[in-house]
Each structure stands twice: as C-alpha cells, then as structure tokens.
Backbone as a ProteinNet text record, in pm:
[ID]
protein_1_A
[PRIMARY]
NLWKQVACGYNHTAGIQSNGLLWVWGNNQYGQMGITQYIKNIYPSQVSQLQFTNLRTSRNHVYGLDKFDSSVIQTGDDDTPFIDSSIVWNTFDTGAFHFIGIKSDGTAWALGNNDYGQLGLSDTIFRKSLIQIGSNSNWSKVFCADYSTMLVDSSLNPFTFGINSYGQLGTSDLTHRSSPVQIGSNLWSQVTCGYYHTTAIQSDGTLWAWGQNGSGQLGNNSTFTTISPVQIGISSWWTNISSSGNHMCA
[TERTIARY]
-3633.8	-3709.7	-3746.4	-3789.6	-3830.1	-3981.2	-4058.4	-4198.8	-4254.3	-4343.1	-4437.2	-4557.6	-4620.5	-4766.8	-4789.2	-4892.1	-4936	-5002.2	-5158.3	-5292.4	-5345.3	-5410.1	-5489.2	-5603.9	-5655.9	-5748.2	-5806.9	-5899.7	-5948.5	-5855.8	-5737.5	-5727.7	-5593.4	-5559.5	-5440.8	-5373.6	-5253.6	-5128.9	-5136.3	-5106.5	-5043	-4988.7	-4836.3	-4716.9	-4652.5	-4669.9	-4568.3	-4430.9	-4324.9	-4241.4	-4206.2	-4013.9	-4006.1	-3962.4	-3943.9	-3877.3	-4000.3	-4158.4	-4303	-4332	-4269.7	-4293.7	-4414.2	-4483.2	-4625.7	-4615.6	-4578.9	-4603.5	-4707.1	-4727.1	-4859.6	-4857.3	-4880.4	-4946.2	-5019.6	-5043.4	-5149.1	-5208.4	-5367	-5441.5	-5525.5	-5464.8	-5519.3	-5665.4	-5728.8	-5859.8	-5899.3	-5942.6	-5994.4	-5853.8	-5706.8	-5674.1	-5565.9	-5616.6	-5662.4	-5496	-5409.2	-5252.1	-5217.1	-5282.4	-5217.8	-5080.2	-5133.9	-5046	-5060.2	-5031.5	-5123.6	-5149.4	-5088.4	-5145.5	-5211.9	-5371.5	-5450.5	-5436.3	-5303.4	-5249.6	-5216.1	-5235.3	-5187.1	-5023.8	-4965.7	-4844.2	-4813.7	-4699.9	-4675.5	-4580.1	-4507.7	-4375.3	-4396.5	-4406.1	-4349.8	-4373.4	-4466.3	-4456.6	-4441.9	-4340.7	-4366.5	-4537.3	-4549.8	-4690.9	-4686.7	-4548.9	-4546.8	-4393.2	-4372.7	-4281.3	-4329.7	-4429.1	-4532.2	-4520.3	-4562	-4512.3	-4609.9	-4653.9	-4741.5	-4761.8	-4826.4	-4798	-4919.2	-4997.2	-5104.5	-5184.7	-5202	-5274.3	-5413.6	-5440.9	-5609.7	-5628.4	-5683.7	-5770.7	-5911.8	-6009.1	-6128.1	-6110.7	-6264.3	-6252.7	-6149.9	-6172.2	-6127.5	-6019.2	-5997.9	-5914.9	-5802.6	-5681.6	-5581.8	-5555.9	-5617.8	-5634.6	-5458.5	-5450.4	-5272.2	-5316.4	-5279.3	-5236.8	-5134.2	-5114.5	-4978.4	-4944.1	-4807.9	-4733	-4681.2	-4677.9	-4631.5	-4798.1	-4894.4	-4988.5	-5112.1	-5138.1	-5247.9	-5349.6	-5358.4	-5449.2	-5512.8	-5574.7	-5560	-5644.9	-5546.9	-5472	-5521	-5618.4	-5698.7	-5656.5	-5633.2	-5649.1	-5751.9	-5794.5	-5911.5	-5978.2	-6047.3	-6210.3	-6266.9	-6300.8	-6460.2	-6598.7	-6623.6	-6742.9	-6753.3	-6676	-6683.7	-6575.3	-6649	-6597.8	-6472.8	-6425.8	-6227.9	-6263.9	-6180	-6162.1	-6150.6	-6166	-6096	-5931.8	-5847.6	-5747.1	-5673.4	-5780.9	-5685.5	-5774.3	-5871.1	-5952.4	-5802.1	-5751.8	-5696	-5747.2	-5716.5	-5755.2	-5654.5	-5711.8	-5664.2	-5666	-5748.4	-5767	-5838.6	-5887.3	-5976.7	-5955.7	-6057.1	-6105.3	-6184.6	-6203.3	-6271.5	-6350.5	-6423.3	-6508	-6501.5	-6619.3	-6594.2	-6592.1	-6705	-6688.3	-6713.9	-6717	-6760.2	-6655.3	-6615.2	-6555.9	-6504.5	-6465.6	-6493.4	-6382.2	-6399	-6271.2	-6299.7	-6221.3	-6226	-6113.2	-6221.4	-6068.9	-6050	-5905.8	-5859.3	-5945.3	-6061.4	-6166.7	-6220.1	-6193.8	-6280.9	-6391.5	-6425.1	-6569.5	-6522.4	-6653.1	-6620.6	-6756.8	-6634.8	-6766.4	-6714.4	-6842	-6858.9	-6872.3	-6875.9	-6905.9	-6910.6	-6942.3	-7006	-7119.4	-7101.4	-7183.9	-7225.3	-7394.4	-7475.1	-7582.8	-7584.4	-7695.5	-7784.1	-7660.6	-7675	-7698.4	-7732.5	-7643.1	-7503.4	-7418.4	-7290.3	-7224.9	-7268.3	-7245.5	-7295.1	-7353.7	-7450	-7479.4	-7519.7	-7607	-7786	-7866	-7972.5	-8073.2	-7998.6	-8079.1	-7946.5	-8006	-7932.2	-7916.8	-7920.4	-7884.1	-7688.6	-7694.1	-7500	-7502.7	-7303	-7330.3	-7243.4	-7169.1	-7091.4	-7044.1	-7097.5	-6966.3	-6986.5	-6825.9	-6860.6	-7018.9	-7017.2	-7126.7	-7103.7	-7153.2	-7116.8	-7156.4	-7082.3	-7191.9	-7290.4	-7304.6	-7350	-7341.7	-7346.4	-7290.6	-7145.1	-7176.4	-7047.7	-6857.7	-6799.8	-6677.7	-6529.7	-6571	-6511.9	-6493.5	-6441.9	-6427.8	-6298.1	-6252.9	-6088.4	-6012.5	-6149.5	-6091.8	-6226.1	-6173.4	-6274.9	-6184.3	-6310.7	-6315.2	-6452	-6344.2	-6468.9	-6436.9	-6575.7	-6575	-6621.8	-6668.7	-6696.9	-6856	-6948.4	-7085.9	-7088.1	-6993.9	-7015.6	-6901.1	-6960.3	-6830.5	-6843	-6799.2	-6743.7	-6695.1	-6726.5	-6681.5	-6648.9	-6522.3	-6480	-6475.9	-6511.8	-6526.1	-6405.6	-6306	-6216	-6192.1	-6363.3	-6365.3	-6369.9	-6259.9	-6305.8	-6440.2	-6571.9	-6702.6	-6713	-6803.7	-6772.4	-6928.6	-6938.6	-7067.7	-7025.6	-7171	-7130.4	-7286	-7290.5	-7356.3	-7401.7	-7476.1	-7423.4	-7472.6	-7436.2	-7497.2	-7502.5	-7647.5	-7619.7	-7635.3	-7617.5	-7707.2	-7649.8	-7526.3	-7447.1	-7439.4	-7547.4	-7478	-7357.7	-7274.3	-7127.4	-7163.5	-7251.8	-7248	-7268.4	-7273.7	-7238.5	-7366.2	-7552.6	-7615.6	-7713.9	-7665.5	-7801.7	-7902.2	-7792.5	-7987.7	-7938.5	-8028.7	-7975.9	-8034.2	-8016.5	-8145.2	-8040.9	-8002.2	-7916.6	-7965.7	-7850.4	-7839.9	-7796.5	-7860.8	-7869.8	-7732	-7758.6	-7698.5	-7631.3	-7534.5	-7398.6	-7564	-7555.8	-7580.6	-7455.6	-7438.7	-7333.5	-7351.2	-7206.2	-7239.4	-7258.2	-7246.3	-7298.7	-7209.9	-7115.5	-7057.9	-6880.3	-6866.6	-6705.7	-6655.5	-6484.1	-6447.4	-6369.3	-6396	-6219.9	-6106.7	-6026.2	-5905.7	-5851.9	-5881.7	-5860.9	-5989.4	-6037	-6114.6	-6049.5	-6108.1	-6049.6	-6184	-6261.3	-6292.1	-6253.1	-6338.7	-6365.4	-6521.3	-6556.3	-6653.2	-6740.2	-6781.6	-6932.4	-6836.7	-6728.9	-6737.9	-6681	-6668.8	-6553.1	-6527.8	-6367.9	-6273	-6245.6	-6232.5	-6147.8	-6076.4	-6016.2	-5966.6	-5932.2	-6029.5	-6095.7	-5977	-6006.2	-5923.2	-5798	-5840.9	-5832.7	-5711	-5734.7	-5647.3	-5701.8	-5842.6	-5905.9	-5916.9	-5957.2	-5999.8	-6103.5	-6228	-6355	-6380.8	-6507.1	-6503.7	-6679.2	-6713	-6901.3	-6896.4	-7079.5	-7087.7	-7109.6	-7046.8	-7045.5	-6914.6	-7021.3	-6900.4	-6812.8	-6888.8	-6948.3	-6782.4	-6682.9	-6543	-6430	-6508.6	-6465.9	-6308.7	-6407.6	-6299.6	-6319.8	-6414.7	-6484.6	-6332.5	-6325.6	-6173.8	-6215.7	-6399	-6424.2	-6501.1	-6362.1	-6385.9	-6528.8	-6652.5	-6726.2	-6754.1	-6867.1	-6842.7	-6994.3	-7071.5	-7238.9	-7206.9	-7258.4	-7265.6	-7350.6	-7284.6	-7304.6	-7284.3	-7446.8	-7461.6	-7458.1	-7370.1	-7315	-7158.6	-7044.1	-6984.4	-6914.5	-6833.8	-6811.1	-6634.8	-6642.3	-6494.7	-6398.7	-6233.6	-6176	-6088.2	-6119.9	-6048.1	-6016.8	-5884.5	-5916.6	-5816.7	-5727.8	-5555.3	-5575.2	-5518.4	-5547.4	-5447.3	-5374.5	-5189.7	-5271.7	-5388.2	-5324.8	-5311.5	-5267.5	-5213.1	-5284.2	-5246.7	-5279.9	-5378.6	-5455	-5486.3	-5566.8	-5546.1	-5589.9	-5722.2	-5802.9	-5936.1	-5912.6	-5952.6	-5961	-6079.6	-6158.2	-6250.1	-6297.8	-6279.6	-6333.1	-6259.8	-6076.1	-6040.4	-5977.5	-5957.2	-5828.6	-5767.1	-5628.5	-5521.2	-5521.6	-5463.4	-5413.4	-5276.6
-7520	-7469.9	-7493.3	-7423.8	-7457.2	-7429.5	-7470.8	-7496.2	-7446.5	-7394.7	-7347.6	-7389.1	-7318.7	-7360.1	-7401.2	-7495.4	-7521.8	-7561.9	-7480.4	-7502.8	-7567	-7614.4	-7684.9	-7621	-7571	-7568.6	-7595.3	-7617.2	-7674.9	-7755.5	-7712.7	-7703.1	-7613.2	-7570	-7472.2	-7543.9	-7489.7	-7488.3	-7375.8	-7324	-7174.4	-7239	-7176.2	-7178.5	-7155	-7076.8	-6979.1	-7025.4	-7003.4	-7047.3	-6981.1	-7063.2	-7006.5	-6854.4	-6778.7	-6645.3	-6542.2	-6585.7	-6547.1	-6490.1	-6529	-6532.1	-6608.8	-6606.8	-6658.7	-6692.2	-6906.2	-6910.9	-6947.5	-6963.3	-7078.1	-7112.2	-7217.1	-7262.6	-7367.7	-7401.8	-7481.9	-7415.9	-7427.2	-7348.8	-7196.8	-7156.2	-6998.6	-6882.3	-7045.4	-6943.5	-6853.1	-6825.2	-6712	-6632.1	-6593.7	-6531.4	-6601.4	-6684.3	-6748.8	-6743.7	-6764.7	-6728.8	-6636.5	-6470.6	-6367	-6292.1	-6419.2	-6295	-6249	-6222.4	-6129.3	-6254.5	-6282.9	-6456.1	-6502.3	-6559.3	-6610.2	-6776	-6849.4	-6952	-7079	-7198.7	-7262.7	-7253.2	-7329.3	-7319.5	-7377.6	-7456.2	-7649.9	-7549.5	-7472.5	-7433.4	-7326.3	-7334.6	-7258.8	-7121.4	-6991.1	-6867.4	-6739.3	-6675.5	-6586.9	-6499.9	-6420.2	-6379.7	-6239.9	-6136.5	-5977.9	-6042.9	-5944.9	-5940.9	-5929.9	-5929.5	-5947.6	-6084.9	-6087.2	-6221.1	-6181.7	-6304	-6379	-6539.9	-6508.6	-6552.5	-6660.3	-6679.9	-6784.2	-6756.5	-6875.9	-6920.6	-6950.6	-6928.9	-7043.2	-7003.9	-7157.3	-7172.5	-7189	-7126.8	-7146.8	-7258	-7228.1	-7314.5	-7154.1	-7088	-6921.7	-6867.1	-6875.8	-6794.6	-6811.2	-6707.6	-6770.3	-6651.4	-6658.6	-6569	-6565.2	-6473.1	-6477.5	-6323.4	-6404.2	-6288.8	-6230.2	-6108.2	-6078.4	-6037.3	-6020.6	-6064.4	-5916.8	-5845	-5651.7	-5614.3	-5633.7	-5544.7	-5621.6	-5750.3	-5858.5	-5887.7	-5769	-5767.9	-5885.8	-5879.3	-6031.9	-5991	-6015.6	-6036.9	-6161.6	-6072.2	-6202.6	-6170.6	-6323.2	-6272.5	-6405.6	-6328.5	-6452.5	-6319.1	-6455.1	-6388.4	-6290.4	-6189.7	-6072.5	-6114.2	-6214.2	-6272.5	-6281	-6307	-6313.3	-6145.6	-6109.4	-5952.8	-5939.8	-5861.5	-5838.5	-5788.8	-5817.8	-5740.2	-5667	-5589.6	-5451.7	-5500	-5408.6	-5485.1	-5371.7	-5287.5	-5238.3	-5303.6	-5419.1	-5439.6	-5527.3	-5579.1	-5623.3	-5779.3	-5894.6	-5978	-6082.4	-6170.2	-6306.3	-6427.9	-6443.4	-6523.4	-6588.9	-6653.4	-6648.9	-6798.6	-6824.7	-6950.7	-6882.4	-6970.9	-6982.7	-7126.9	-7123.8	-7256.8	-7235.1	-7339	-7256.1	-7127.1	-7056.5	-6932	-6859	-6898.9	-6805	-6752.5	-6644.5	-6620.5	-6578.3	-6634.2	-6639.6	-6560.9	-6491.2	-6392.1	-6351	-6353.2	-6281.5	-6205.9	-6093.3	-5993.9	-5916	-5842.5	-5862.8	-5787.9	-5797.9	-5779.3	-5878.9	-5991.2	-6130.1	-6091.2	-6058.8	-6045.1	-6106.1	-6183.9	-6287.2	-6169.3	-6232.8	-6145.4	-6217.4	-6223.2	-6311.1	-6237.1	-6281.8	-6203.2	-6360.1	-6343.9	-6405.1	-6499.1	-6648.3	-6731.4	-6779.6	-6744.3	-6844.1	-6866.3	-6999.6	-7095.2	-7146.3	-7193.4	-7311.3	-7258.5	-7059.7	-7003.5	-7051.2	-7122.8	-7067.6	-6976.6	-6849.2	-6735.7	-6692	-6773.3	-6789.8	-6661.8	-6599.7	-6469.2	-6508.6	-6624.8	-6628.6	-6628.4	-6639.7	-6599	-6658.8	-6670.4	-6721.6	-6622.3	-6560.3	-6400.4	-6435.2	-6383.1	-6355.3	-6240.8	-6211.6	-6121.5	-6021.1	-5864.1	-5847	-5763.3	-5730.3	-5698.8	-5745.7	-5743	-5804.8	-5786.9	-5836.4	-5868.6	-5959.7	-5861.1	-5924.1	-6069.8	-6154	-6310.9	-6273.1	-6177.7	-6218.1	-6094.2	-6103.3	-5969.4	-6035.8	-6158	-6228.7	-6192.1	-6181.2	-6074.4	-6182.4	-6290.6	-6394.2	-6496	-6481.5	-6643.6	-6639.5	-6724.7	-6719	-6845.3	-6942.3	-7066.1	-6956.5	-7057.3	-7097.8	-7166.2	-7256.1	-7368.4	-7359.1	-7372.8	-7385.8	-7465.6	-7559.5	-7722.6	-7565.9	-7642.8	-7590.6	-7533	-7532.8	-7510.1	-7545.7	-7473.9	-7546.2	-7482.3	-7383.7	-7283.5	-7340.1	-7401.2	-7357.8	-7294.1	-7176.5	-7110.2	-7173.5	-7164.3	-7191.3	-7075.4	-7056.2	-6926.4	-6961.9	-6847.1	-6864	-6970.4	-7028.1	-7096.8	-7298.9	-7298.4	-7406.1	-7421.5	-7347.9	-7421.3	-7418.5	-7543.4	-7513.2	-7474.5	-7418.4	-7337.1	-7419.6	-7433.3	-7514.3	-7425.1	-7362.5	-7332.5	-7413.6	-7374.7	-7455.5	-7518.6	-7622.6	-7702.5	-7856	-7980.7	-8069.5	-8163	-8173.3	-8334.6	-8466	-8445.6	-8600	-8603.3	-8485.4	-8441.2	-8415.9	-8318.1	-8239.8	-8175.5	-8119.5	-8024.7	-8023.5	-8215.2	-8285.4	-8239.6	-8188	-8166.4	-8273.9	-8355.6	-8501.3	-8510.4	-8427.8	-8434.4	-8363.2	-8365	-8376.5	-8197.5	-8133.1	-7994.9	-7847.1	-7827	-7665.7	-7576.1	-7496.4	-7468.6	-7269.4	-7167.6	-7037	-6917.3	-7021.2	-6976.5	-7013.8	-6979.7	-7079.9	-7142.9	-7327.9	-7443.4	-7465.6	-7417.3	-7537.3	-7638.5	-7733.9	-7885	-7905.5	-7973.3	-8010.4	-7990.9	-8039.9	-7908.2	-7971.7	-8060.7	-8081.8	-7980.6	-7997.2	-7873.1	-7855	-7864.2	-7867	-7790.3	-7831.7	-7762.6	-7771.2	-7792	-7828.9	-7908.4	-7829.8	-7891.2	-7852.1	-7976.7	-7984.2	-8059.9	-7976	-8059.5	-8065.1	-8220.3	-8285.5	-8266.3	-8238.6	-8189.8	-8229.3	-8330.9	-8357.4	-8439.3	-8389.7	-8467.6	-8391.6	-8390.3	-8343.5	-8404.3	-8326.4	-8448.9	-8327.9	-8408.7	-8307.2	-8337.6	-8266	-8276.7	-8230.7	-8306.5	-8189.9	-8208.6	-8103.3	-8039.9	-8130.8	-8272.6	-8378.8	-8486.4	-8450.8	-8518.6	-8622.7	-8665.2	-8778.3	-8693.1	-8830.1	-8774.3	-8788.4	-8680.5	-8701.6	-8670.8	-8825	-8772.3	-8750.6	-8693.6	-8723.4	-8654.8	-8729.9	-8686.4	-8766.9	-8793.4	-8854.7	-8916.9	-9112.8	-9158.7	-9345.3	-9280	-9389.9	-9464.7	-9353.7	-9407.8	-9477.1	-9423	-9445	-9327.5	-9219	-9147.4	-9086.7	-9103.2	-9092.6	-9162.7	-9295.2	-9343.1	-9423.6	-9470.3	-9584.5	-9719.3	-9809.1	-9889.5	-9920.5	-9855.3	-9890.1	-9747.1	-9803.1	-9671	-9627.4	-9592.9	-9573.3	-9414.9	-9321.8	-9213.8	-9190	-9065.4	-9036.8	-8876.5	-8853.3	-8749.1	-8684.4	-8686.5	-8686.2	-8697.3	-8590.4	-8721.3	-8819.1	-8836.1	-9001.6	-9041.4	-9084.2	-9131.4	-9209	-9155.1	-9286.8	-9334.2	-9475.2	-9505.1	-9475.2	-9473.7	-9490.1	-9367.1	-9380	-9268.8	-9143.9	-9041	-8938	-8858.9	-8868	-8887.3	-8778.5	-8739.5	-8614.9	-8513.1	-8478.8	-8356	-8277.2	-8270.9	-8241.2	-8374.2	-8269.8	-8384.9	-8283.8	-8341.5	-8298.7	-8374.5	-8268.2	-8366.7	-8293.3	-8364.8	-8301.6	-8420.7	-8327.8	-8466.2	-8524	-8668.3	-8816.6	-8923.3	-8810	-8832	-8757.5	-8858.6	-8785.1	-8815.7	-8716.5	-8795	-8762.3	-8805.1	-8745.9	-8849
-1311	-1136.1	-1034.9	-957.8	-812.6	-810.5	-786.3	-778.7	-593.9	-604.7	-448.9	-459.6	-575.4	-605.5	-729.5	-746.3	-872.8	-899.4	-967.4	-1015.6	-1082.4	-1158.2	-1252.7	-1323.5	-1391.5	-1451	-1578.1	-1634	-1760.6	-1807	-1884.8	-2049.7	-1921	-1906.4	-1822.8	-1692.9	-1680.5	-1573.2	-1578.7	-1440	-1325.1	-1243.9	-1231.3	-1147.3	-1081.3	-944.2	-836.2	-825.9	-919.5	-888.5	-780.5	-708.3	-567.3	-558.1	-592	-621.3	-639.1	-636.7	-666.2	-780.1	-924.2	-1075.8	-1038.3	-1150.5	-1237.6	-1322.5	-1319.7	-1484.3	-1539.2	-1658.8	-1701.1	-1871.3	-1861.1	-1980.6	-1981.4	-2104.1	-2196.5	-2249.7	-2270.7	-2375.7	-2376.7	-2412.7	-2439.8	-2469.2	-2510.8	-2527.4	-2502.6	-2370.7	-2349.1	-2291.9	-2365.5	-2236.2	-2127.1	-2037	-1966.4	-1904.6	-2001.7	-1951.3	-1906.3	-1988.8	-1911.8	-2053.3	-2129.6	-2259.3	-2357.3	-2460.6	-2511.9	-2716.2	-2747.7	-2820.4	-2759.2	-2830.5	-2772.9	-2841.5	-2835.4	-2827.7	-2753.7	-2761.2	-2685	-2645.4	-2540.3	-2557.9	-2445.7	-2466	-2459.2	-2391.6	-2323.5	-2270.4	-2163	-2030	-1953.4	-1946.4	-1993	-2021.6	-1879.2	-1862.9	-1763.9	-1737.2	-1657.3	-1643.5	-1578.4	-1614.8	-1586.3	-1499.4	-1410.8	-1296.4	-1108.4	-1232.4	-1078	-960.8	-871	-770	-670.5	-664.8	-605.9	-450.6	-351.3	-244.9	-243.4	-357.4	-368.7	-511.6	-531.2	-648.7	-669.2	-731.5	-790.6	-951.8	-1006.9	-1111.9	-1138.4	-1242.6	-1272.8	-1436.7	-1487.8	-1597.9	-1687.6	-1678.8	-1825.8	-1728.7	-1630.7	-1558	-1456.4	-1441.9	-1266.3	-1248.8	-1142.8	-927.3	-924.3	-871	-800.7	-701.2	-633.3	-400.5	-462.1	-456.7	-492.2	-335.9	-365.5	-254.8	-195	-254.9	-147.7	-137.5	-251.7	-142.1	-98.1	-102.7	-140.8	-181.8	-289.8	-424.1	-456.4	-553.9	-661.6	-774.7	-845	-1011.4	-1069.1	-1211.8	-1295.6	-1398.5	-1461.7	-1605	-1676.5	-1819.5	-1855.4	-1917.2	-1999.7	-2049.6	-1973.4	-2051.8	-1948.6	-1889.8	-2004.1	-1945.3	-1773	-1714	-1490.8	-1558.7	-1402.9	-1365.7	-1344.5	-1335	-1291.5	-1178.8	-1078.2	-876.8	-890.1	-841.2	-821.9	-707.9	-788.6	-756.1	-619	-602.2	-457.2	-307.3	-331.1	-193.4	-178.2	-3.3	22.4	66	51.2	88.8	133.4	250.5	335.4	258.5	189.1	176.9	-2.8	-68.6	-143.3	-194.6	-295	-386.4	-580.4	-610.9	-727.2	-769.3	-826.3	-918.6	-1038.1	-1073.4	-1161.1	-1244.5	-1254.1	-1279.7	-1177.7	-997	-902	-852.7	-746.5	-700.3	-547	-428.3	-313.4	-230.4	-181.3	-104.3	17.3	118.4	264.3	282.9	323.4	294.7	480.4	415.3	589.6	701.1	741.8	769.9	821.2	839.6	835	773.4	682.3	596.6	464.2	420.1	294.8	192	101	-24.4	-186.7	-282.3	-375.1	-501.4	-622.3	-765.7	-831	-976.2	-1031.1	-1058.2	-1116.2	-1173.5	-1043.9	-1025.3	-866.7	-920.7	-1026.7	-1058	-969.4	-905.4	-825.9	-631.4	-627.3	-510.4	-468	-519.1	-458	-450.9	-475.8	-368.9	-223.2	-187.8	-16.6	-61.3	-139.1	-96.8	-67	-57	-80.4	-223.7	-285.7	-404.6	-521.1	-652	-750.2	-859.4	-846.4	-964.2	-965.6	-1085.8	-1126.2	-1032.6	-1020.9	-970.5	-1035.6	-1085.8	-1144.8	-1066.2	-939.6	-872.6	-716.7	-670	-496.8	-473	-391.5	-236.9	-185.7	-24.5	126.9	109.9	162.1	204.5	399.4	421.8	583.4	630.1	725.7	798.3	876.7	891.6	1008.1	917.7	1034.7	1015.2	1089.4	1084.6	1159	1082.7	893.8	897.1	806.3	801.6	829.2	674.3	634.6	531.6	405.3	302.4	145.5	101.8	57	-43.9	-94.6	-282.1	-347.4	-520.3	-496.4	-572	-680.2	-806.3	-964.1	-936.3	-852.6	-828.4	-683.3	-583.7	-438.1	-382.5	-204.2	-173	8.2	71	198.5	323.4	356.6	418.6	572.1	627.7	718.1	841.1	940	1034.5	1116.6	1217.9	1320.3	1406.5	1452.6	1514.7	1482	1321.4	1207.8	1216.6	1276.3	1192.2	1058.4	1004.6	823.7	814.1	686.4	699.5	504.3	441.1	257.1	197.9	108	24	-111.8	-228.1	-335.9	-448.5	-497.8	-594.8	-489.6	-439.1	-368.2	-438.1	-557.3	-618.8	-551.1	-497.9	-491.3	-307.1	-238.2	-113.5	-56.5	-140.4	-138.6	-75.6	-37.1	76.7	262.8	222.6	350.9	531.2	368.2	480.5	523.9	480.8	467.9	392.2	307	229.1	44.1	10	-138.8	-187.4	-93.4	-188.6	-125.2	-323.3	-311.3	-169.4	-161.2	-114.5	-109.3	-55.3	-175.1	-14.8	82.6	149.8	293.7	335.4	455.2	496.4	511.6	590.5	683.5	846.5	895.1	955.7	921.7	908.9	1012.2	1046.1	1238.4	1292.7	1377	1523.4	1487.3	1394.5	1391.4	1311	1429.6	1381.1	1209.5	1112.8	1010.6	982	984.5	946	769.1	743.9	611	490.9	344.8	270.3	132.8	47.5	-31.9	-167	-272.1	-347.5	-515.8	-478.4	-589.4	-746.8	-851.4	-944.8	-817.4	-801.3	-688.1	-570.8	-492.1	-356.6	-298.8	-161.4	-43.3	48.4	83.4	182.1	223.8	331.9	471.6	554.9	686.1	785.8	877.4	1030.3	1150.9	1255.2	1328.8	1445.4	1444.6	1510.3	1517.7	1481.2	1332.6	1208.7	1156.7	1172.1	1110.3	935.8	912.5	756.2	696.1	637.4	611.1	481.3	391.1	281.9	273.8	219	126.2	0.8	-71.7	-170.8	-235.7	-442.7	-474.1	-525	-523.8	-527.3	-596.6	-725.6	-828.9	-920.3	-847.5	-868.1	-792.7	-668.3	-532.6	-512.2	-516.4	-437.3	-273.2	-241.9	-109.6	-6.6	-55	-19.7	151.6	106.4	208.4	176.7	62.6	41.3	-4.1	-97.9	-136.6	-248.5	-400.6	-449.8	-488.9	-271.7	-239.4	-261.9	-290.3	-273.4	-118.1	-52.4	84.7	109.4	161.7	181.1	306.6	371.9	526.1	542.5	583.9	645.5	681.2	639.7	701.9	733.8	792.5	877.3	737.8	720.7	598.8	707.1	778.6	806.7	958.2	1039.6	1137.5	1239.1	1054	1153.2	1154.4	1260.6	1279.9	1242.7	1189	1161.7	990.1	958.7	802.7	829.9	745.1	779.8	646.2	502.5	385.4	314.9	225.6	126.5	26.8	-129.7	-225.6	-352.3	-400.7	-414.3	-625.2	-717.4	-870.7	-925.1	-1003.9	-1111.3	-962.7	-1053.5	-919.4	-893.4	-840.2	-711.2	-589.8	-512	-360.6	-339.9	-279.3	-227.1	-128	-31.5	145.2	168.4
[MASK]
++++++++++++++++++++++++++++++++++++++++++++++++++++++++++++++++++++++++++++++++++++++++++++++++++++++++++++++++++++++++++++++++++++++++++++++++++++++++++++++++++++++++++++++++++++++++++++++++++++++++++++++++++++++++++++++++++++++++++++++++++++++++++

C-alpha cells in the first residue's frame, strides 16, 4: 500500500492511503479506530469509504478532513465533544484533549479541554461546543501540542497560548497563557510540537527550537531548557520538521 500521511496517537496509529482512504490500527479501548469492536488491532483496518486529505490524532481520537466537503470527521470516546460535520474547515490540529480549527473564512475556533488556557479563550473553562478565538479572520495555520497551541496568521506571525512550564510557548518566561501572545517579530512557515518543546522553520529557511531539553531534543548541543527561540546550526535550507515526545527530526 502507498501512504500519503500517517499520524500517531498514544496507543494507536492512523494513515491515509494514496487513494484517500483512512486506515487505523493499535489500541481501540475508546473506539478511536472507528470500528465497532472495542479491541486492539495489530493490522490496519479501513474506516468506512470516506476519503480524506488531512489527518490528526489525539489521545483517544482520530480526526480526518473530508476530501469532498472539507468537514472534520471524528472517531473516539464521547468524553470529548464531537464537531459539527456541516462546518467547512481550511485546516485544524489537535492536542491531547482539545481541538483547534480554522474555518474557510479564516476565523479560528476551539473545543475541548482547557486546563491551561490551550483554547485561547482568556479562561480555563472546558468547552463542549465550538467557540471562536478572538475576532481575527486572517489565521492560516495551527499547531497543537498536548496542552498548548500556536496560531499563525496570513503574514506568518506566530501567536501561542496554553501550558508554559518549560518555556515551550517561546515567550521568554514560564507563565501559562490563556489568550494568544505573539512571539517576537519572526515569521514562521512551519511549526511542530513535542511534549514540552517546540521547533519551527522561519520563512528564511533557518531552524529554531525552544522549551524542555533534558534529552537534547532541541538539537542545540546542550540539555538546558530554553524559554525563547534559539537557532539550531547555521543552515538556511530546512524544509520539513517533525517532533514527538522528547525528540525532533528535521
């Protein structure tokens, strides 16, 4: 089989094949695989006949962007509210227990767990239904870690919010944020988040990282945590990055 995208949850994996069909495997304790039997599956199982263009996983869910109507289709437990399938999305991302999506009109909307302000709604209240984040309508990208979020506007300006115990928001402090805060004046083209660290590629192709670094996951030849973005190496040819847990690949 040919795969065009794969996403990994805590104990499950989902992939989109080249024909757009969604397949899942691993733990299914919470129904995250979208199949009727709540048992683990060691082989990929197809989820319906729907075709998808984008894929994300959270702890107990799989989210897919429908190829034909740009709605978000969700599988998993009922503890996290489901998303109205009539909404048209440009893009979305998920944390451990929260969802952030950008609609076709450029507005950003949030749903789910909000213990650390990761929904960006200026509070820490759990949301059972979608709530708009501020009034901006120029959001273009969103990136979620377990308990934090970064939104990037159409001019590539980054705004972060949520947990900040290790400086993973890049705000030069350890203060949690419950509303979007801009990180300097740098322009970011791509961002990826691990457990408590963040890595990003600027618009000039340079690679930057910040947050927890106990396992050397920032790639800056140290194991010291940093609370603001630091450049990794001197290359300006970085084109793709990926982070998970306590490591980063670029």
